[in-house]
PDB file of C-alpha atoms in Angstrom:
ATOM      1  CA  UNK F 290      85.479  56.575 -19.049  1.00  0.00           C
ATOM      2  CA  UNK F 291      88.973  55.897 -17.468  1.00  0.00           C
ATOM      3  CA  UNK F 292      89.365  52.758 -15.719  1.00  0.00           C
ATOM      4  CA  UNK F 293      92.250  50.583 -13.925  1.00  0.00           C
ATOM      5  CA  UNK F 294      92.101  47.041 -13.175  1.00  0.00           C
ATOM      6  CA  UNK F 295      94.920  45.845 -11.028  1.00  0.00           C
ATOM      7  CA  UNK F 296      95.219  42.473 -10.476  1.00  0.00           C
ATOM      8  CA  UNK F 297      95.445  41.374  -6.486  1.00  0.00           C
ATOM      9  CA  UNK F 298      98.190  38.496  -6.237  1.00  0.00           C
ATOM     10  CA  UNK F 299     100.299  37.431  -3.589  1.00  0.00           C
ATOM     11  CA  UNK F 300     102.565  33.996  -3.209  1.00  0.00           C
ATOM     12  CA  UNK F 301     101.542  33.055  -6.465  1.00  0.00           C
ATOM     13  CA  UNK F 302      97.576  33.377  -5.800  1.00  0.00           C
ATOM     14  CA  UNK F 303      95.554  35.734  -7.346  1.00  0.00           C
ATOM     15  CA  UNK F 304      92.842  37.062  -4.644  1.00  0.00           C
ATOM     16  CA  UNK F 305      91.012  39.317  -6.624  1.00  0.00           C
ATOM     17  CA  UNK F 306      91.025  42.806  -8.905  1.00  0.00           C
ATOM     18  CA  UNK F 307      91.418  46.216  -7.908  1.00  0.00           C
ATOM     19  CA  UNK F 308      89.318  48.482  -9.793  1.00  0.00           C
ATOM     20  CA  UNK F 309      89.593  52.319 -10.013  1.00  0.00           C
ATOM     21  CA  UNK F 310      87.148  54.150 -11.882  1.00  0.00           C
ATOM     22  CA  UNK F 311      87.321  57.824 -12.438  1.00  0.00           C
ATOM     23  CA  UNK F 312      84.669  59.751 -10.883  1.00  0.00           C
ATOM     24  CA  UNK F 313      84.971  62.446 -13.395  1.00  0.00           C
ATOM     25  CA  UNK F 314      84.499  62.161 -17.002  1.00  0.00           C
ATOM     26  CA  UNK F 315      87.312  64.571 -17.902  1.00  0.00           C
ATOM     27  CA  UNK F 316      89.822  62.476 -15.824  1.00  0.00           C
ATOM     28  CA  UNK F 317      92.162  60.361 -17.809  1.00  0.00           C
ATOM     29  CA  UNK F 318      94.187  57.790 -16.021  1.00  0.00           C
ATOM     30  CA  UNK F 319      98.278  58.247 -16.327  1.00  0.00           C
ATOM     31  CA  UNK F 320     100.785  55.395 -16.559  1.00  0.00           C
ATOM     32  CA  UNK F 321     102.044  57.211 -13.098  1.00  0.00           C
ATOM     33  CA  UNK F 322      98.325  56.558 -11.930  1.00  0.00           C
ATOM     34  CA  UNK F 323      98.843  52.775 -13.009  1.00  0.00           C
ATOM     35  CA  UNK F 324     101.916  52.752 -11.273  1.00  0.00           C
ATOM     36  CA  UNK F 325     100.284  53.763  -8.103  1.00  0.00           C
ATOM     37  CA  UNK F 326      97.756  51.650  -8.055  1.00  0.00           C
ATOM     38  CA  UNK F 327      99.802  48.610  -8.874  1.00  0.00           C
ATOM     39  CA  UNK F 328     101.532  49.353  -5.771  1.00  0.00           C
ATOM     40  CA  UNK F 329      98.074  49.831  -3.753  1.00  0.00           C
ATOM     41  CA  UNK F 330      96.692  46.332  -5.324  1.00  0.00           C
ATOM     42  CA  UNK F 331     100.288  44.494  -4.322  1.00  0.00           C
ATOM     43  CA  UNK F 332     100.177  45.944  -0.678  1.00  0.00           C
ATOM     44  CA  UNK F 333      96.305  44.945  -0.481  1.00  0.00           C
ATOM     45  CA  UNK F 334      96.904  41.385  -1.490  1.00  0.00           C
ATOM     46  CA  UNK F 335      99.602  40.845   0.943  1.00  0.00           C
ATOM     47  CA  UNK F 336      97.425  42.962   3.526  1.00  0.00           C
ATOM     48  CA  UNK F 337      94.695  40.108   2.654  1.00  0.00           C
ATOM     49  CA  UNK F 338      97.399  37.259   2.935  1.00  0.00           C
ATOM     50  CA  UNK F 339      98.708  38.488   6.398  1.00  0.00           C
ATOM     51  CA  UNK F 340      94.988  38.873   7.775  1.00  0.00           C
ATOM     52  CA  UNK F 341      94.466  34.885   6.355  1.00  0.00           C
ATOM     53  CA  UNK F 342      97.538  33.988   8.388  1.00  0.00           C
ATOM     54  CA  UNK F 343      96.848  36.455  11.506  1.00  0.00           C
ATOM     55  CA  UNK F 344      93.153  34.341  11.700  1.00  0.00           C
ATOM     56  CA  UNK F 345      94.850  30.976  11.396  1.00  0.00           C
ATOM     57  CA  UNK F 346      97.348  31.836  13.986  1.00  0.00           C
ATOM     58  CA  UNK F 347      94.647  33.195  16.091  1.00  0.00           C
ATOM     59  CA  UNK F 348      92.654  29.709  15.806  1.00  0.00           C
ATOM     60  CA  UNK F 349      95.640  27.915  16.426  1.00  0.00           C
ATOM     61  CA  UNK F 350      96.532  29.812  19.712  1.00  0.00           C
ATOM     62  CA  UNK F 351      92.884  29.279  20.650  1.00  0.00           C
ATOM     63  CA  UNK F 352      93.061  25.637  20.246  1.00  0.00           C
ATOM     64  CA  UNK F 353      96.370  25.296  21.970  1.00  0.00           C
ATOM     65  CA  UNK F 354      94.678  27.540  25.138  1.00  0.00           C
ATOM     66  CA  UNK F 355      91.815  25.053  24.625  1.00  0.00           C
ATOM     67  CA  UNK F 356      94.196  22.026  25.231  1.00  0.00           C
ATOM     68  CA  UNK F 357      96.287  23.261  27.645  1.00  0.00           C
ATOM     69  CA  UNK F 358      93.306  24.094  29.826  1.00  0.00           C
ATOM     70  CA  UNK F 359      92.124  20.322  28.918  1.00  0.00           C
ATOM     71  CA  UNK F 360      95.603  19.377  30.090  1.00  0.00           C
ATOM     72  CA  UNK F 361      95.550  21.116  33.285  1.00  0.00           C
ATOM     73  CA  UNK F 362      92.199  19.940  34.116  1.00  0.00           C
ATOM     74  CA  UNK F 363      93.117  16.405  33.512  1.00  0.00           C
ATOM     75  CA  UNK F 364      96.066  16.992  35.678  1.00  0.00           C
ATOM     76  CA  UNK F 365      94.181  18.350  38.277  1.00  0.00           C
ATOM     77  CA  UNK F 366      92.113  15.525  38.664  1.00  0.00           C
ATOM     78  CA  UNK F 367      94.977  13.088  38.552  1.00  0.00           C
ATOM     79  CA  UNK F 368      96.238  15.176  41.408  1.00  0.00           C
ATOM     80  CA  UNK F 369      92.991  14.602  42.866  1.00  0.00           C
ATOM     81  CA  UNK F 370      92.743  10.995  42.848  1.00  0.00           C
ATOM     82  CA  UNK F 371      96.212  10.487  44.029  1.00  0.00           C
ATOM     83  CA  UNK F 372      95.849  12.313  46.842  1.00  0.00           C
ATOM     84  CA  UNK F 373      92.753  10.881  48.252  1.00  0.00           C
ATOM     85  CA  UNK F 374      93.124   7.382  47.310  1.00  0.00           C
ATOM     86  CA  UNK F 375      92.744   5.069  50.164  1.00  0.00           C
ATOM     87  CA  UNK F 376      95.939   2.836  48.862  1.00  0.00           C
ATOM     88  CA  UNK F 377      99.297   4.008  49.445  1.00  0.00           C
ATOM     89  CA  UNK F 378     100.832   5.618  46.387  1.00  0.00           C
ATOM     90  CA  UNK F 379     103.968   6.804  45.629  1.00  0.00           C
ATOM     91  CA  UNK F 380     105.486   8.461  42.363  1.00  0.00           C
ATOM     92  CA  UNK F 381     109.389   7.526  41.919  1.00  0.00           C
ATOM     93  CA  UNK F 382     111.875   9.045  38.854  1.00  0.00           C
ATOM     94  CA  UNK F 383     112.244   6.230  36.720  1.00  0.00           C
ATOM     95  CA  UNK F 384     116.154   7.046  36.264  1.00  0.00           C
ATOM     96  CA  UNK F 385     116.998   8.113  39.741  1.00  0.00           C
ATOM     97  CA  UNK F 386     114.601   6.197  41.471  1.00  0.00           C
ATOM     98  CA  UNK F 387     114.216   8.749  44.167  1.00  0.00           C
ATOM     99  CA  UNK F 388     110.503   8.927  45.302  1.00  0.00           C
ATOM    100  CA  UNK F 389     109.048  12.548  44.172  1.00  0.00           C
ATOM    101  CA  UNK F 390     105.521  12.262  45.599  1.00  0.00           C
ATOM    102  CA  UNK F 391     103.838  10.074  48.165  1.00  0.00           C
ATOM    103  CA  UNK F 392      99.977  10.430  49.107  1.00  0.00           C
ATOM    104  CA  UNK F 393      98.345  10.792  52.458  1.00  0.00           C
ATOM    105  CA  UNK F 394      97.742   7.077  52.489  1.00  0.00           C
ATOM    106  CA  UNK F 395     101.405   5.938  51.887  1.00  0.00           C
ATOM    107  CA  UNK F 396     102.438   8.438  54.758  1.00  0.00           C
ATOM    108  CA  UNK F 397      99.923   6.687  57.115  1.00  0.00           C
ATOM    109  CA  UNK F 398     100.951   3.378  55.813  1.00  0.00           C
ATOM    110  CA  UNK F 399     104.620   3.906  56.557  1.00  0.00           C
ATOM    111  CA  UNK F 400     104.744   6.124  59.274  1.00  0.00           C
ATOM    112  CA  UNK F 401     107.337   8.509  57.503  1.00  0.00           C
ATOM    113  CA  UNK F 402     106.785  12.194  57.014  1.00  0.00           C
ATOM    114  CA  UNK F 403     106.547  13.231  53.223  1.00  0.00           C
ATOM    115  CA  UNK F 404     110.075  15.021  53.782  1.00  0.00           C
ATOM    116  CA  UNK F 405     111.538  11.680  54.810  1.00  0.00           C
ATOM    117  CA  UNK F 406     109.866   9.810  51.960  1.00  0.00           C
ATOM    118  CA  UNK F 407     111.111  12.315  49.247  1.00  0.00           C
ATOM    119  CA  UNK F 408     114.776  11.206  50.257  1.00  0.00           C
ATOM    120  CA  UNK F 409     114.111   7.634  49.813  1.00  0.00           C
ATOM    121  CA  UNK F 410     114.010   5.066  46.769  1.00  0.00           C
ATOM    122  CA  UNK F 411     111.271   2.326  46.900  1.00  0.00           C
ATOM    123  CA  UNK F 412     114.404   0.002  47.922  1.00  0.00           C
ATOM    124  CA  UNK F 413     114.564   2.133  50.893  1.00  0.00           C
ATOM    125  CA  UNK F 414     111.182   0.465  52.241  1.00  0.00           C
ATOM    126  CA  UNK F 415     112.244  -3.130  51.946  1.00  0.00           C
ATOM    127  CA  UNK F 416     113.791  -4.798  55.305  1.00  0.00           C
ATOM    128  CA  UNK F 417     117.777  -4.232  55.580  1.00  0.00           C
ATOM    129  CA  UNK F 418     118.648  -7.947  55.041  1.00  0.00           C
ATOM    130  CA  UNK F 419     116.741  -7.596  51.598  1.00  0.00           C
ATOM    131  CA  UNK F 420     114.210 -10.081  50.181  1.00  0.00           C
ATOM    132  CA  UNK F 421     114.110 -13.626  51.681  1.00  0.00           C
ATOM    133  CA  UNK F 422     112.875 -16.854  50.523  1.00  0.00           C
ATOM    134  CA  UNK F 423     109.662 -16.146  52.754  1.00  0.00           C
ATOM    135  CA  UNK F 424     108.583 -13.824  50.204  1.00  0.00           C
ATOM    136  CA  UNK F 425     109.285 -15.897  47.068  1.00  0.00           C
ATOM    137  CA  UNK F 426     107.178 -18.477  48.815  1.00  0.00           C
ATOM    138  CA  UNK F 427     104.407 -15.757  49.735  1.00  0.00           C
ATOM    139  CA  UNK F 428     104.466 -14.704  45.823  1.00  0.00           C
ATOM    140  CA  UNK F 429     103.579 -18.062  44.969  1.00  0.00           C
ATOM    141  CA  UNK F 430     101.068 -18.159  47.396  1.00  0.00           C
ATOM    142  CA  UNK F 431      99.357 -15.230  45.910  1.00  0.00           C
ATOM    143  CA  UNK F 432     100.347 -16.469  42.465  1.00  0.00           C
ATOM    144  CA  UNK F 433     102.348 -13.411  41.566  1.00  0.00           C
ATOM    145  CA  UNK F 434     105.135 -13.972  38.933  1.00  0.00           C
ATOM    146  CA  UNK F 435     105.507 -10.263  36.979  1.00  0.00           C
ATOM    147  CA  UNK F 436     107.623  -7.718  38.377  1.00  0.00           C
ATOM    148  CA  UNK F 437     104.451  -6.222  40.344  1.00  0.00           C
ATOM    149  CA  UNK F 438     103.293  -8.347  43.062  1.00  0.00           C
ATOM    150  CA  UNK F 439     103.814  -9.078  46.872  1.00  0.00           C
ATOM    151  CA  UNK F 440     106.800  -7.975  48.620  1.00  0.00           C
ATOM    152  CA  UNK F 441     107.916  -6.812  52.360  1.00  0.00           C
ATOM    153  CA  UNK F 442     108.319  -3.400  53.214  1.00  0.00           C
ATOM    154  CA  UNK F 443     109.289  -2.209  56.729  1.00  0.00           C
ATOM    155  CA  UNK F 444     107.474   1.002  58.318  1.00  0.00           C
ATOM    156  CA  UNK F 445     109.649   3.606  60.170  1.00  0.00           C
ATOM    157  CA  UNK F 446     108.891   2.011  63.414  1.00  0.00           C
ATOM    158  CA  UNK F 447     110.629  -1.189  61.844  1.00  0.00           C
ATOM    159  CA  UNK F 448     107.097  -2.978  61.541  1.00  0.00           C
ATOM    160  CA  UNK F 449     107.368  -5.576  58.221  1.00  0.00           C
ATOM    161  CA  UNK F 450     104.246  -5.750  56.395  1.00  0.00           C
ATOM    162  CA  UNK F 451     103.327  -7.517  53.250  1.00  0.00           C
ATOM    163  CA  UNK F 452     102.433  -5.007  50.496  1.00  0.00           C
ATOM    164  CA  UNK F 453     100.894  -5.841  46.744  1.00  0.00           C
ATOM    165  CA  UNK F 454     102.467  -3.585  44.388  1.00  0.00           C
ATOM    166  CA  UNK F 455     101.308  -2.553  41.098  1.00  0.00           C
ATOM    167  CA  UNK F 456     103.012   0.043  39.117  1.00  0.00           C
ATOM    168  CA  UNK F 457     102.672   1.957  35.766  1.00  0.00           C
ATOM    169  CA  UNK F 458     104.988   4.273  33.748  1.00  0.00           C
ATOM    170  CA  UNK F 459     104.317   7.625  32.899  1.00  0.00           C
ATOM    171  CA  UNK F 460     105.830  10.862  32.125  1.00  0.00           C
ATOM    172  CA  UNK F 461     106.115  13.845  34.323  1.00  0.00           C
ATOM    173  CA  UNK F 462     107.501  17.066  33.396  1.00  0.00           C
ATOM    174  CA  UNK F 463     109.471  15.308  30.530  1.00  0.00           C
ATOM    175  CA  UNK F 464     110.808  12.860  32.919  1.00  0.00           C
ATOM    176  CA  UNK F 465     109.885   9.140  33.292  1.00  0.00           C
ATOM    177  CA  UNK F 466     108.259   8.078  36.272  1.00  0.00           C
ATOM    178  CA  UNK F 467     107.066   5.383  37.971  1.00  0.00           C
ATOM    179  CA  UNK F 468     103.460   5.343  39.945  1.00  0.00           C
ATOM    180  CA  UNK F 469     103.484   2.479  42.444  1.00  0.00           C
ATOM    181  CA  UNK F 470     100.196   1.500  44.485  1.00  0.00           C
ATOM    182  CA  UNK F 471     101.203  -0.520  47.892  1.00  0.00           C
ATOM    183  CA  UNK F 472      98.350  -2.118  49.399  1.00  0.00           C
ATOM    184  CA  UNK F 473      98.765  -3.882  52.956  1.00  0.00           C
ATOM    185  CA  UNK F 474      97.796  -7.446  52.496  1.00  0.00           C
ATOM    186  CA  UNK F 475      99.381  -8.990  55.681  1.00  0.00           C
ATOM    187  CA  UNK F 476      96.288  -9.831  57.129  1.00  0.00           C
ATOM    188  CA  UNK F 477      95.423 -11.828  53.972  1.00  0.00           C
ATOM    189  CA  UNK F 478      98.412 -13.732  54.493  1.00  0.00           C
ATOM    190  CA  UNK F 479      97.921 -15.135  57.809  1.00  0.00           C
TER     191      UNK F 479
END
């Protein structure tokens, strides 16, 4: 009986043994046969390692695809909540302060078109003369001491309104942004 045993090794790991048996009794393996089987064993070991790597890569790609799908779903929910919120909401770039998004409630509350608002900053919504002592008094009335709070904004038609502003920083497309809710509280101040 003629047998060749060749170890399956790759990257320092022993994966198994390749066993070659002679089908005919009179067949005797030579050193040349041993060299060929050794090469086959080495290629087989690398194929096993590559198969494992491909399987792991496939699992990682599937996990990434699932994560991207969840992220898209979350982003879609955020966009829907933003769009249908009855409270005016603006998003502005944290660095340039340029408004980058406005919901339908903001368009209605301020009277500007979306294109007009996207050319503005939050400061452009304040009265041209700036904030007055009246605003400071109103902030005290509403017990607002943090940066968010009650302030005075102007509509496109020049009508002034008191708005309670709440902000939250987030990241959009790799850039810092600020989401601001602006609730008209003019009726509560009178």
